[in-house]
Coordinates of C-alpha atoms in Angstrom, one line a residue:
D1 CA 13.4 -1.0 36.6
Q2 CA 16.2 -3.1 35.5
G3 CA 17.2 -0.3 33.2
Y4 CA 14.1 0.6 31.5
S5 CA 14.1 4.1 32.7
H6 CA 17.0 4.6 30.7
V7 CA 15.6 3.5 27.1
A8 CA 12.2 4.9 27.9
P9 CA 12.6 8.3 26.3
G10 CA 14.0 6.8 23.4
L11 CA 11.0 4.3 23.3
N12 CA 8.5 7.3 23.8
Q13 CA 10.2 8.9 21.0
L14 CA 10.2 5.8 18.7
S15 CA 6.5 5.7 19.5
R16 CA 5.6 9.8 18.3
V17 CA 7.9 8.8 15.3
S18 CA 6.0 5.9 14.6
R19 CA 2.5 7.3 14.7
L20 CA 3.5 10.5 12.5
T21 CA 5.2 8.0 10.0
L22 CA 2.3 5.8 9.9
L23 CA 0.1 9.0 9.3
L24 CA 2.1 10.5 6.6
S25 CA 2.4 7.0 4.7
A26 CA -1.2 6.3 5.1
G27 CA -1.9 9.7 3.2
A28 CA 0.9 8.9 0.6
A29 CA -0.6 5.5 0.2
G30 CA -4.1 7.0 -0.8
A31 CA -3.2 9.4 -3.2
A32 CA -0.8 6.8 -4.8
V33 CA -3.7 4.3 -4.8
L34 CA -6.0 7.0 -6.4
A35 CA -3.2 8.2 -8.8
L36 CA -2.5 4.7 -10.0
A37 CA -6.4 3.6 -10.4
L38 CA -6.9 6.6 -12.5
L39 CA -3.7 5.8 -14.7
H40 CA -4.3 2.4 -15.0
V41 CA -8.1 3.0 -16.2
L42 CA -7.1 6.0 -18.4
R43 CA -4.4 3.8 -20.0
M44 CA -6.9 1.0 -20.7
R45 CA -9.4 2.9 -22.7
R46 CA -8.2 1.8 -26.2
E47 CA -8.0 -1.6 -24.9
I48 CA -11.5 -1.5 -23.4
A49 CA -12.9 0.1 -26.5
A50 CA -11.2 -2.7 -28.8
M51 CA -12.6 -5.6 -26.3
R52 CA -16.0 -4.3 -26.3
S53 CA -16.0 -3.6 -30.3
L54 CA -15.1 -7.4 -30.5
G55 CA -18.0 -8.2 -28.5
T56 CA -16.4 -9.0 -25.2
K57 CA -18.7 -8.8 -22.4
K58 CA -18.3 -6.1 -19.8
G59 CA -18.1 -8.6 -17.3
Q60 CA -15.1 -10.4 -18.8
I61 CA -13.4 -7.3 -19.2
V62 CA -13.9 -6.2 -15.5
V63 CA -12.5 -10.0 -14.5
L64 CA -9.5 -9.3 -16.6
S65 CA -8.8 -5.8 -15.6
L66 CA -9.1 -6.7 -11.8
A67 CA -6.7 -9.5 -12.4
G68 CA -4.2 -7.4 -13.8
I69 CA -4.7 -5.0 -11.1
L70 CA -4.7 -7.2 -8.0
L71 CA -1.4 -9.0 -9.4
V72 CA 0.3 -5.6 -9.6
C73 CA -1.3 -4.5 -6.2
L74 CA -0.2 -7.9 -4.4
L75 CA 3.2 -7.6 -5.8
G76 CA 3.7 -4.0 -4.4
A77 CA 2.1 -4.9 -1.2
C78 CA 4.5 -7.6 -0.5
A79 CA 7.4 -5.6 -1.5
G80 CA 6.1 -2.8 1.1
A81 CA 5.5 -5.2 4.1
Y82 CA 8.8 -6.9 3.7
A83 CA 10.6 -3.4 3.4
G84 CA 8.5 -2.1 6.3
H85 CA 9.3 -5.0 8.5
M86 CA 13.0 -4.7 7.4
V87 CA 13.4 -0.7 8.5
S88 CA 11.1 -1.3 11.8
A89 CA 13.6 -4.2 12.7
E90 CA 16.6 -1.6 12.3
V91 CA 15.0 1.1 14.1
A92 CA 14.4 -1.3 17.2
G93 CA 17.8 -2.6 17.0
R94 CA 19.5 0.9 17.0
V95 CA 17.2 1.7 20.0
L96 CA 18.4 -1.3 22.0
A97 CA 22.2 -0.9 21.0
G98 CA 21.9 2.9 22.1
A99 CA 20.8 1.5 25.4
E100 CA 23.6 -1.1 25.6
E101 CA 26.4 1.8 24.6
A102 CA 25.1 3.8 27.4
A103 CA 26.4 1.0 29.7
V104 CA 22.5 0.3 31.0
D105 CA 21.4 -3.1 32.4
T106 CA 19.0 -4.2 29.6
T107 CA 17.9 -7.2 30.9
F108 CA 14.6 -6.3 31.4
T109 CA 11.9 -8.4 29.2
F110 CA 11.1 -6.0 26.4
T111 CA 11.3 -6.9 22.9
L112 CA 10.8 -4.4 19.6
E113 CA 9.3 -6.3 17.1
S114 CA 7.0 -5.3 13.9
D115 CA 3.6 -7.1 13.7
P116 CA 3.6 -9.4 10.3
K117 CA 0.0 -9.3 10.7
L118 CA -0.3 -5.8 11.0
A119 CA 1.7 -5.3 7.6
V120 CA -0.3 -7.8 6.0
A121 CA -3.6 -6.0 6.9
A122 CA -2.2 -2.9 5.8
G123 CA -1.2 -4.2 2.5
G124 CA -4.4 -6.2 2.2
A125 CA -6.3 -2.8 3.0
A126 CA -4.0 -1.0 0.3
V127 CA -4.9 -3.8 -2.5
V128 CA -8.7 -3.7 -1.9
A129 CA -8.6 0.2 -1.9
F130 CA -6.9 0.3 -5.1
A131 CA -9.1 -2.5 -6.7
L132 CA -12.8 -0.9 -5.5
L133 CA -11.4 2.6 -6.9
A134 CA -10.2 1.1 -10.1
L135 CA -13.5 -1.0 -10.6
L136 CA -15.4 2.2 -10.0
L137 CA -13.5 4.1 -12.4
L138 CA -13.3 1.1 -14.8
A139 CA -17.4 1.0 -14.5
A140 CA -17.3 4.6 -15.9
E141 CA -15.5 3.8 -18.6
L142 CA -17.5 0.7 -19.5
R143 CA -20.6 2.8 -19.4
R144 CA -19.6 4.8 -22.5
P145 CA -19.5 3.5 -26.2
P146 CA -16.3 2.1 -27.8
M147 CA -16.2 4.7 -30.4
C148 CA -16.2 7.6 -27.5
L149 CA -13.4 5.8 -25.8
L150 CA -11.3 5.6 -28.9
A151 CA -11.9 9.3 -29.8
E152 CA -10.2 10.4 -26.9
K153 CA -6.7 11.1 -26.4
E154 CA -4.8 9.2 -23.6

């Protein structure tokens, strides 16, 4: 056992909290992705109209828009992955410190670490979701004539 039985309740609780946090953050991320994509496309209406009026092809507008969107998404995903990794390392340290304070033998071979690959995959999924949603919203705006886009308020 080597002291595992003393830290097992804390680890089980950490696992339950982690699952709940994952579900809540996935829901919040989904709502944020939807809101940001919609806001981004609505703010670009005048730019889209001006570019189309000047003869810019729809494909060029899509490339320019998606490049800006992806840059912002990548920066946000990197910042979120770093913050998540730091928080999980802190939580893991506190669980192990709690076991040491209880004067328990913690020589068992168990490590609590966040998986950077999982953080990168989650960030990548958020970036892809945001880009696809923005692309769908952008496509709807590109179908409309430039004068209709200019006539609407932001």
